[in-house]
């Protein structure tokens, strides 16, 4: 029987870790390894990992200096003994049959990646709208169609909802972890970065109905701002990823070129809609490059059949006066709040 290793990066989540680990211990799939990678926690999470491992031979703990989620995942990949790898964030939890269902789908369809649906739950217990909608019945999606769904912001790029054949990742050492087979360190939206490159080698993806992965939504995480003056670097990394995938599409999926261009424009609009006005200056090279791109590609955007009318209006306004548009928008929001 195939063995599954579930890698859990742990950093200062002492209050949530027990529920996460308990959901993994309850898995119905019998050949399971639970790998807790303590990423230099300072709140006692590392010691809690050791206590949780007592009495359960399936749990192994690795302690490392803090380096971020990607570095913890990469060390987990290198240390895993399973044939297939799953990833769970340490403040989330999963249904008991999640990995049994995923492995069954991999065997049924003869694929290397299978995914389930996820939901997001607030501390108050409110279930947020779906980030991506799972299918009503099981389906097998080609790599090209899966990429298309990602670029149209309908697909799910999270590795937490997936079971992946280990041979799609690097296997020898962290130093030799090559581009496209490990999580990039020091960036956000790292799942998208890795997945779109992995798709070229994975073939089709099995997608299952239902929500069996549960995200605990916490304000203040990497991409969730606590105040309007913060600017998550995820918006910058999203633009970098858009340029990376545009090059991939040119080389491997030229029929998706309009969709890839739309994706790049959309990510730049998202950047311009979120960057604090005080950072919209001539000394901000990233901001200058994005505005220049929007202006030089205005005509191409207007001819793009996939960008919506609203996208094109925003594109035009941001190309003309990006800072002025944001200032007007801020005034309107302030007036609306007073009303």
Tab-separated table of C-alpha atoms in Angstrom:
chain	number	residue	atom	x	y	z
A	1	UNK	CA	0.000	0.000	0.000
A	2	UNK	CA	1.207	3.509	-0.835
A	3	UNK	CA	2.322	5.661	2.056
A	4	UNK	CA	1.169	9.261	2.486
A	5	UNK	CA	3.199	11.890	4.320
A	6	UNK	CA	1.328	14.980	5.502
A	7	UNK	CA	3.690	17.920	6.082
A	8	UNK	CA	2.586	20.535	8.636
A	9	UNK	CA	4.734	23.699	8.913
A	10	UNK	CA	4.334	25.030	12.455
A	11	UNK	CA	5.045	28.588	13.548
A	12	UNK	CA	3.491	30.121	16.669
A	13	UNK	CA	0.113	28.388	16.373
A	14	UNK	CA	0.014	26.735	19.792
A	15	UNK	CA	-3.680	27.451	20.292
A	16	UNK	CA	-4.722	25.807	17.007
A	17	UNK	CA	-2.213	22.989	16.533
A	18	UNK	CA	-3.972	20.313	18.651
A	19	UNK	CA	-7.145	20.455	16.539
A	20	UNK	CA	-5.068	20.265	13.356
A	21	UNK	CA	-3.093	17.235	14.531
A	22	UNK	CA	-6.179	15.488	15.917
A	23	UNK	CA	-7.845	15.765	12.502
A	24	UNK	CA	-4.803	14.084	10.940
A	25	UNK	CA	-4.672	11.361	13.579
A	26	UNK	CA	-8.313	10.599	12.757
A	27	UNK	CA	-7.607	9.921	9.082
A	28	UNK	CA	-9.122	6.726	7.723
A	29	UNK	CA	-6.184	6.126	5.361
A	30	UNK	CA	-4.016	3.569	7.213
A	31	UNK	CA	-0.488	4.215	5.896
A	32	UNK	CA	0.018	7.780	7.121
A	33	UNK	CA	3.036	9.761	8.305
A	34	UNK	CA	2.444	13.102	10.032
A	35	UNK	CA	5.500	15.354	9.792
A	36	UNK	CA	5.424	18.424	12.045
A	37	UNK	CA	8.094	20.950	11.012
A	38	UNK	CA	8.610	23.483	13.788
A	39	UNK	CA	9.858	26.612	12.034
A	40	UNK	CA	11.543	28.245	15.012
A	41	UNK	CA	8.375	28.884	17.025
A	42	UNK	CA	8.681	31.141	20.080
A	43	UNK	CA	5.277	30.515	21.726
A	44	UNK	CA	5.811	26.931	22.869
A	45	UNK	CA	4.514	25.359	19.638
A	46	UNK	CA	7.760	23.421	19.211
A	47	UNK	CA	7.450	21.811	22.643
A	48	UNK	CA	3.790	21.081	21.932
A	49	UNK	CA	4.802	19.259	18.731
A	50	UNK	CA	7.031	16.984	20.793
A	51	UNK	CA	4.235	16.263	23.268
A	52	UNK	CA	1.748	15.503	20.495
A	53	UNK	CA	4.194	13.008	19.013
A	54	UNK	CA	4.386	11.020	22.242
A	55	UNK	CA	2.482	7.777	21.945
A	56	UNK	CA	1.797	8.081	18.192
A	57	UNK	CA	4.464	6.504	16.008
A	58	UNK	CA	2.950	8.133	12.924
A	59	UNK	CA	4.073	11.598	14.083
A	60	UNK	CA	7.618	12.833	13.530
A	61	UNK	CA	8.872	16.270	14.572
A	62	UNK	CA	11.609	18.361	12.983
A	63	UNK	CA	12.869	21.567	14.609
A	64	UNK	CA	14.560	24.217	12.465
A	65	UNK	CA	15.441	27.925	12.660
A	66	UNK	CA	12.722	30.234	11.391
A	67	UNK	CA	12.792	30.546	7.618
A	68	UNK	CA	9.157	30.765	6.557
A	69	UNK	CA	6.518	28.310	5.423
A	70	UNK	CA	8.229	27.462	2.122
A	71	UNK	CA	11.515	26.534	3.782
A	72	UNK	CA	9.636	24.383	6.304
A	73	UNK	CA	7.698	22.642	3.552
A	74	UNK	CA	10.878	22.033	1.537
A	75	UNK	CA	12.595	20.469	4.547
A	76	UNK	CA	9.505	18.340	5.059
A	77	UNK	CA	9.617	17.159	1.461
A	78	UNK	CA	13.252	16.168	1.866
A	79	UNK	CA	12.490	14.287	5.116
A	80	UNK	CA	9.240	12.596	4.029
A	81	UNK	CA	9.084	8.834	3.580
A	82	UNK	CA	5.728	8.734	1.796
A	83	UNK	CA	4.995	8.001	-1.849
A	84	UNK	CA	2.514	10.874	-1.879
A	85	UNK	CA	2.663	14.200	-0.066
A	86	UNK	CA	-0.020	16.384	1.443
A	87	UNK	CA	0.297	19.751	3.164
A	88	UNK	CA	-1.818	21.144	5.994
A	89	UNK	CA	-1.376	24.539	7.654
A	90	UNK	CA	-1.106	24.206	11.407
A	91	UNK	CA	-4.170	26.331	12.177
A	92	UNK	CA	-6.425	24.417	9.761
A	93	UNK	CA	-8.062	21.001	9.992
A	94	UNK	CA	-9.378	18.316	7.633
A	95	UNK	CA	-12.188	15.769	7.468
A	96	UNK	CA	-11.322	12.180	8.517
A	97	UNK	CA	-11.670	10.695	5.017
A	98	UNK	CA	-9.836	13.413	3.096
A	99	UNK	CA	-6.654	11.507	2.260
A	100	UNK	CA	-8.460	8.231	1.660
A	101	UNK	CA	-10.646	9.986	-0.932
A	102	UNK	CA	-7.682	11.724	-2.544
A	103	UNK	CA	-5.633	8.534	-2.831
A	104	UNK	CA	-8.602	6.618	-4.249
A	105	UNK	CA	-9.022	9.305	-6.933
A	106	UNK	CA	-5.328	9.107	-7.864
A	107	UNK	CA	-5.633	5.349	-8.334
A	108	UNK	CA	-8.960	5.587	-10.165
A	109	UNK	CA	-7.826	8.159	-12.736
A	110	UNK	CA	-4.154	7.216	-12.924
A	111	UNK	CA	-3.001	10.762	-12.144
A	112	UNK	CA	-0.308	12.283	-9.911
A	113	UNK	CA	-2.386	15.062	-8.344
A	114	UNK	CA	-5.853	15.016	-6.793
A	115	UNK	CA	-7.652	17.823	-4.988
A	116	UNK	CA	-10.673	18.428	-2.769
A	117	UNK	CA	-12.695	21.552	-2.016
A	118	UNK	CA	-12.030	23.881	0.916
A	119	UNK	CA	-13.947	26.397	2.949
A	120	UNK	CA	-12.827	29.302	5.114
A	121	UNK	CA	-14.171	29.709	8.637
A	122	UNK	CA	-13.830	32.854	10.763
A	123	UNK	CA	-13.096	32.802	14.524
A	124	UNK	CA	-16.831	33.468	15.004
A	125	UNK	CA	-17.717	30.316	13.070
A	126	UNK	CA	-18.946	32.098	9.924
A	127	UNK	CA	-18.305	30.218	6.685
A	128	UNK	CA	-16.981	32.623	4.052
A	129	UNK	CA	-17.872	32.428	0.332
A	130	UNK	CA	-15.953	29.813	-1.648
A	131	UNK	CA	-12.587	30.896	-3.044
A	132	UNK	CA	-13.091	28.317	-5.759
A	133	UNK	CA	-16.162	26.173	-6.253
A	134	UNK	CA	-15.583	22.394	-6.181
A	135	UNK	CA	-17.270	20.261	-8.838
A	136	UNK	CA	-20.626	18.597	-8.188
A	137	UNK	CA	-19.184	15.227	-9.213
A	138	UNK	CA	-15.684	13.793	-9.582
A	139	UNK	CA	-13.853	14.964	-12.678
A	140	UNK	CA	-10.440	14.663	-14.278
A	141	UNK	CA	-9.054	17.935	-15.681
A	142	UNK	CA	-6.242	18.180	-18.230
A	143	UNK	CA	-3.177	20.231	-17.307
A	144	UNK	CA	-4.067	22.879	-19.900
A	145	UNK	CA	-7.644	23.219	-18.696
A	146	UNK	CA	-6.520	23.303	-15.063
A	147	UNK	CA	-4.087	26.109	-15.890
A	148	UNK	CA	-6.862	27.937	-17.709
A	149	UNK	CA	-9.063	27.772	-14.602
A	150	UNK	CA	-6.227	29.134	-12.464
A	151	UNK	CA	-5.649	32.028	-14.852
A	152	UNK	CA	-9.364	32.828	-14.843
A	153	UNK	CA	-9.292	32.934	-11.014
A	154	UNK	CA	-11.687	29.994	-10.800
A	155	UNK	CA	-9.233	27.237	-9.887
A	156	UNK	CA	-7.603	26.356	-6.577
A	157	UNK	CA	-3.814	26.629	-6.473
A	158	UNK	CA	-3.443	25.665	-2.802
A	159	UNK	CA	-1.317	22.600	-2.093
A	160	UNK	CA	-3.238	22.159	1.164
A	161	UNK	CA	-6.225	20.771	-0.748
A	162	UNK	CA	-4.112	18.348	-2.761
A	163	UNK	CA	-2.344	15.019	-2.631
A	164	UNK	CA	0.721	14.997	-4.900
A	165	UNK	CA	3.065	12.241	-6.056
A	166	UNK	CA	6.401	12.732	-4.357
A	167	UNK	CA	8.350	12.288	-7.586
A	168	UNK	CA	6.997	15.640	-8.796
A	169	UNK	CA	9.134	17.319	-6.104
A	170	UNK	CA	12.898	17.425	-5.651
A	171	UNK	CA	14.369	14.456	-3.779
A	172	UNK	CA	18.058	14.959	-2.986
A	173	UNK	CA	18.979	18.098	-1.021
A	174	UNK	CA	17.759	21.599	-0.281
A	175	UNK	CA	20.826	22.989	-2.071
A	176	UNK	CA	19.884	21.127	-5.248
A	177	UNK	CA	16.191	21.966	-5.108
A	178	UNK	CA	15.634	23.254	-8.611
A	179	UNK	CA	13.211	25.796	-10.036
A	180	UNK	CA	9.780	24.285	-10.510
A	181	UNK	CA	10.046	21.394	-8.046
A	182	UNK	CA	10.249	23.132	-4.667
A	183	UNK	CA	8.438	25.958	-2.917
A	184	UNK	CA	10.140	29.310	-3.602
A	185	UNK	CA	11.483	30.790	-0.375
A	186	UNK	CA	10.861	34.402	0.597
A	187	UNK	CA	7.810	35.049	-1.593
A	188	UNK	CA	4.048	34.868	-1.158
A	189	UNK	CA	1.570	33.012	-3.365
A	190	UNK	CA	4.249	30.337	-3.513
A	191	UNK	CA	1.663	27.599	-4.157
A	192	UNK	CA	0.645	29.158	-7.469
A	193	UNK	CA	4.300	29.614	-8.452
A	194	UNK	CA	5.098	25.936	-7.926
A	195	UNK	CA	1.836	24.435	-9.165
A	196	UNK	CA	1.761	26.094	-12.585
A	197	UNK	CA	5.277	24.807	-13.267
A	198	UNK	CA	4.461	21.362	-11.916
A	199	UNK	CA	1.427	21.054	-14.224
A	200	UNK	CA	3.707	20.649	-17.248
A	201	UNK	CA	4.937	17.366	-15.757
A	202	UNK	CA	1.887	16.137	-13.858
A	203	UNK	CA	-0.637	15.479	-16.605
A	204	UNK	CA	-4.278	15.653	-15.534
A	205	UNK	CA	-5.637	16.551	-12.085
A	206	UNK	CA	-8.486	14.686	-10.362
A	207	UNK	CA	-10.953	17.050	-8.666
A	208	UNK	CA	-13.421	15.876	-6.024
A	209	UNK	CA	-16.688	17.394	-4.786
A	210	UNK	CA	-17.300	18.675	-1.286
A	211	UNK	CA	-15.400	20.758	1.262
A	212	UNK	CA	-13.100	18.503	3.261
A	213	UNK	CA	-10.278	20.982	3.994
A	214	UNK	CA	-11.144	23.724	6.475
A	215	UNK	CA	-9.190	26.980	6.588
A	216	UNK	CA	-9.194	28.960	9.823
A	217	UNK	CA	-9.377	32.568	8.607
A	218	UNK	CA	-7.215	34.823	10.774
A	219	UNK	CA	-6.786	38.560	10.143
A	220	UNK	CA	-3.112	39.497	10.109
A	221	UNK	CA	-1.823	36.527	8.123
A	222	UNK	CA	0.408	37.032	5.085
A	223	UNK	CA	-2.210	38.314	2.672
A	224	UNK	CA	-4.802	39.637	5.127
A	225	UNK	CA	-4.179	43.211	6.196
A	226	UNK	CA	-4.951	44.515	9.648
A	227	UNK	CA	-5.013	48.176	8.526
A	228	UNK	CA	-5.378	50.135	5.308
A	229	UNK	CA	-1.820	51.447	5.626
A	230	UNK	CA	-0.291	47.976	5.290
A	231	UNK	CA	0.540	46.589	1.876
A	232	UNK	CA	1.110	42.870	1.629
A	233	UNK	CA	3.889	41.897	-0.729
A	234	UNK	CA	1.528	39.245	-2.089
A	235	UNK	CA	0.306	41.848	-4.609
A	236	UNK	CA	3.852	42.330	-5.896
A	237	UNK	CA	4.534	38.598	-5.989
A	238	UNK	CA	1.274	38.071	-7.888
A	239	UNK	CA	2.552	40.337	-10.676
A	240	UNK	CA	5.867	38.458	-10.778
A	241	UNK	CA	3.971	35.166	-11.023
A	242	UNK	CA	1.824	36.575	-13.829
A	243	UNK	CA	4.931	37.359	-15.872
A	244	UNK	CA	6.331	33.895	-15.157
A	245	UNK	CA	3.169	32.142	-16.315
A	246	UNK	CA	2.937	34.377	-19.405
A	247	UNK	CA	6.338	33.091	-20.502
A	248	UNK	CA	5.251	29.503	-19.845
A	249	UNK	CA	2.098	29.985	-21.906
A	250	UNK	CA	4.115	31.412	-24.806
A	251	UNK	CA	6.295	28.312	-24.820
A	252	UNK	CA	3.819	25.539	-23.993
A	253	UNK	CA	0.204	26.712	-24.334
A	254	UNK	CA	0.065	29.503	-26.947
A	255	UNK	CA	-3.683	28.960	-27.324
A	256	UNK	CA	-4.059	30.410	-23.820
A	257	UNK	CA	-2.235	33.652	-24.669
A	258	UNK	CA	-5.320	35.895	-24.393
A	259	UNK	CA	-6.157	34.374	-21.025
A	260	UNK	CA	-2.580	34.750	-19.767
A	261	UNK	CA	-2.539	38.405	-20.859
A	262	UNK	CA	-5.845	39.008	-19.091
A	263	UNK	CA	-4.362	37.406	-15.974
A	264	UNK	CA	-1.357	39.750	-16.066
A	265	UNK	CA	-3.563	42.826	-16.439
A	266	UNK	CA	-5.870	41.651	-13.667
A	267	UNK	CA	-2.951	41.125	-11.263
A	268	UNK	CA	-1.610	44.597	-12.032
A	269	UNK	CA	-5.032	46.145	-11.471
A	270	UNK	CA	-5.201	44.326	-8.149
A	271	UNK	CA	-1.815	45.811	-7.221
A	272	UNK	CA	-2.926	49.334	-8.140
A	273	UNK	CA	-6.199	48.953	-6.254
A	274	UNK	CA	-4.423	47.957	-3.023
A	275	UNK	CA	-1.110	49.816	-2.882
A	276	UNK	CA	-1.305	52.627	-0.283
A	277	UNK	CA	-1.482	56.056	-1.943
A	278	UNK	CA	1.646	57.158	-0.059
A	279	UNK	CA	3.603	54.435	-1.885
A	280	UNK	CA	2.469	55.579	-5.348
A	281	UNK	CA	5.630	57.609	-5.965
A	282	UNK	CA	8.292	57.952	-8.613
A	283	UNK	CA	10.834	56.356	-6.299
A	284	UNK	CA	8.827	53.116	-6.185
A	285	UNK	CA	10.268	51.190	-9.129
A	286	UNK	CA	7.675	48.409	-9.033
A	287	UNK	CA	4.851	50.931	-9.090
A	288	UNK	CA	6.477	52.822	-11.984
A	289	UNK	CA	6.991	49.618	-13.977
A	290	UNK	CA	3.366	48.564	-13.518
A	291	UNK	CA	1.986	51.940	-14.598
A	292	UNK	CA	4.311	51.899	-17.625
A	293	UNK	CA	3.097	48.405	-18.537
A	294	UNK	CA	-0.542	49.440	-18.244
A	295	UNK	CA	0.027	52.413	-20.536
A	296	UNK	CA	2.076	50.585	-23.167
A	297	UNK	CA	-0.395	47.668	-23.282
A	298	UNK	CA	-3.577	49.750	-23.234
A	299	UNK	CA	-4.467	49.042	-26.867
A	300	UNK	CA	-3.857	45.312	-26.493
A	301	UNK	CA	-6.058	45.262	-23.395
A	302	UNK	CA	-8.894	47.043	-25.194
A	303	UNK	CA	-8.795	44.337	-27.908
A	304	UNK	CA	-8.620	41.457	-25.433
A	305	UNK	CA	-11.842	39.411	-25.691
A	306	UNK	CA	-11.665	38.117	-22.111
A	307	UNK	CA	-11.154	41.286	-20.089
A	308	UNK	CA	-14.517	42.608	-18.939
A	309	UNK	CA	-15.832	46.082	-19.639
A	310	UNK	CA	-15.206	46.957	-15.985
A	311	UNK	CA	-11.601	45.702	-16.258
A	312	UNK	CA	-11.050	47.875	-19.325
A	313	UNK	CA	-12.518	50.958	-17.647
A	314	UNK	CA	-10.248	50.499	-14.645
A	315	UNK	CA	-7.301	49.884	-16.948
A	316	UNK	CA	-7.974	53.113	-18.844
A	317	UNK	CA	-8.380	55.208	-15.699
A	318	UNK	CA	-5.287	53.782	-14.016
A	319	UNK	CA	-3.252	54.288	-17.198
A	320	UNK	CA	-4.256	57.955	-17.307
A	321	UNK	CA	-4.009	58.984	-13.643
A	322	UNK	CA	-3.397	56.104	-11.204
A	323	UNK	CA	-2.732	58.183	-8.101
A	324	UNK	CA	-5.560	60.609	-8.838
A	325	UNK	CA	-8.002	57.733	-9.294
A	326	UNK	CA	-7.047	56.239	-5.952
A	327	UNK	CA	-7.402	59.636	-4.248
A	328	UNK	CA	-10.882	60.116	-5.688
A	329	UNK	CA	-11.803	56.580	-4.670
A	330	UNK	CA	-10.587	57.256	-1.104
A	331	UNK	CA	-12.683	60.427	-0.911
A	332	UNK	CA	-15.769	58.585	-2.148
A	333	UNK	CA	-15.258	55.822	0.399
A	334	UNK	CA	-14.842	58.392	3.171
A	335	UNK	CA	-18.020	60.197	2.119
A	336	UNK	CA	-19.878	56.897	1.937
A	337	UNK	CA	-18.743	56.062	5.461
A	338	UNK	CA	-20.079	59.359	6.764
A	339	UNK	CA	-23.377	58.740	5.061
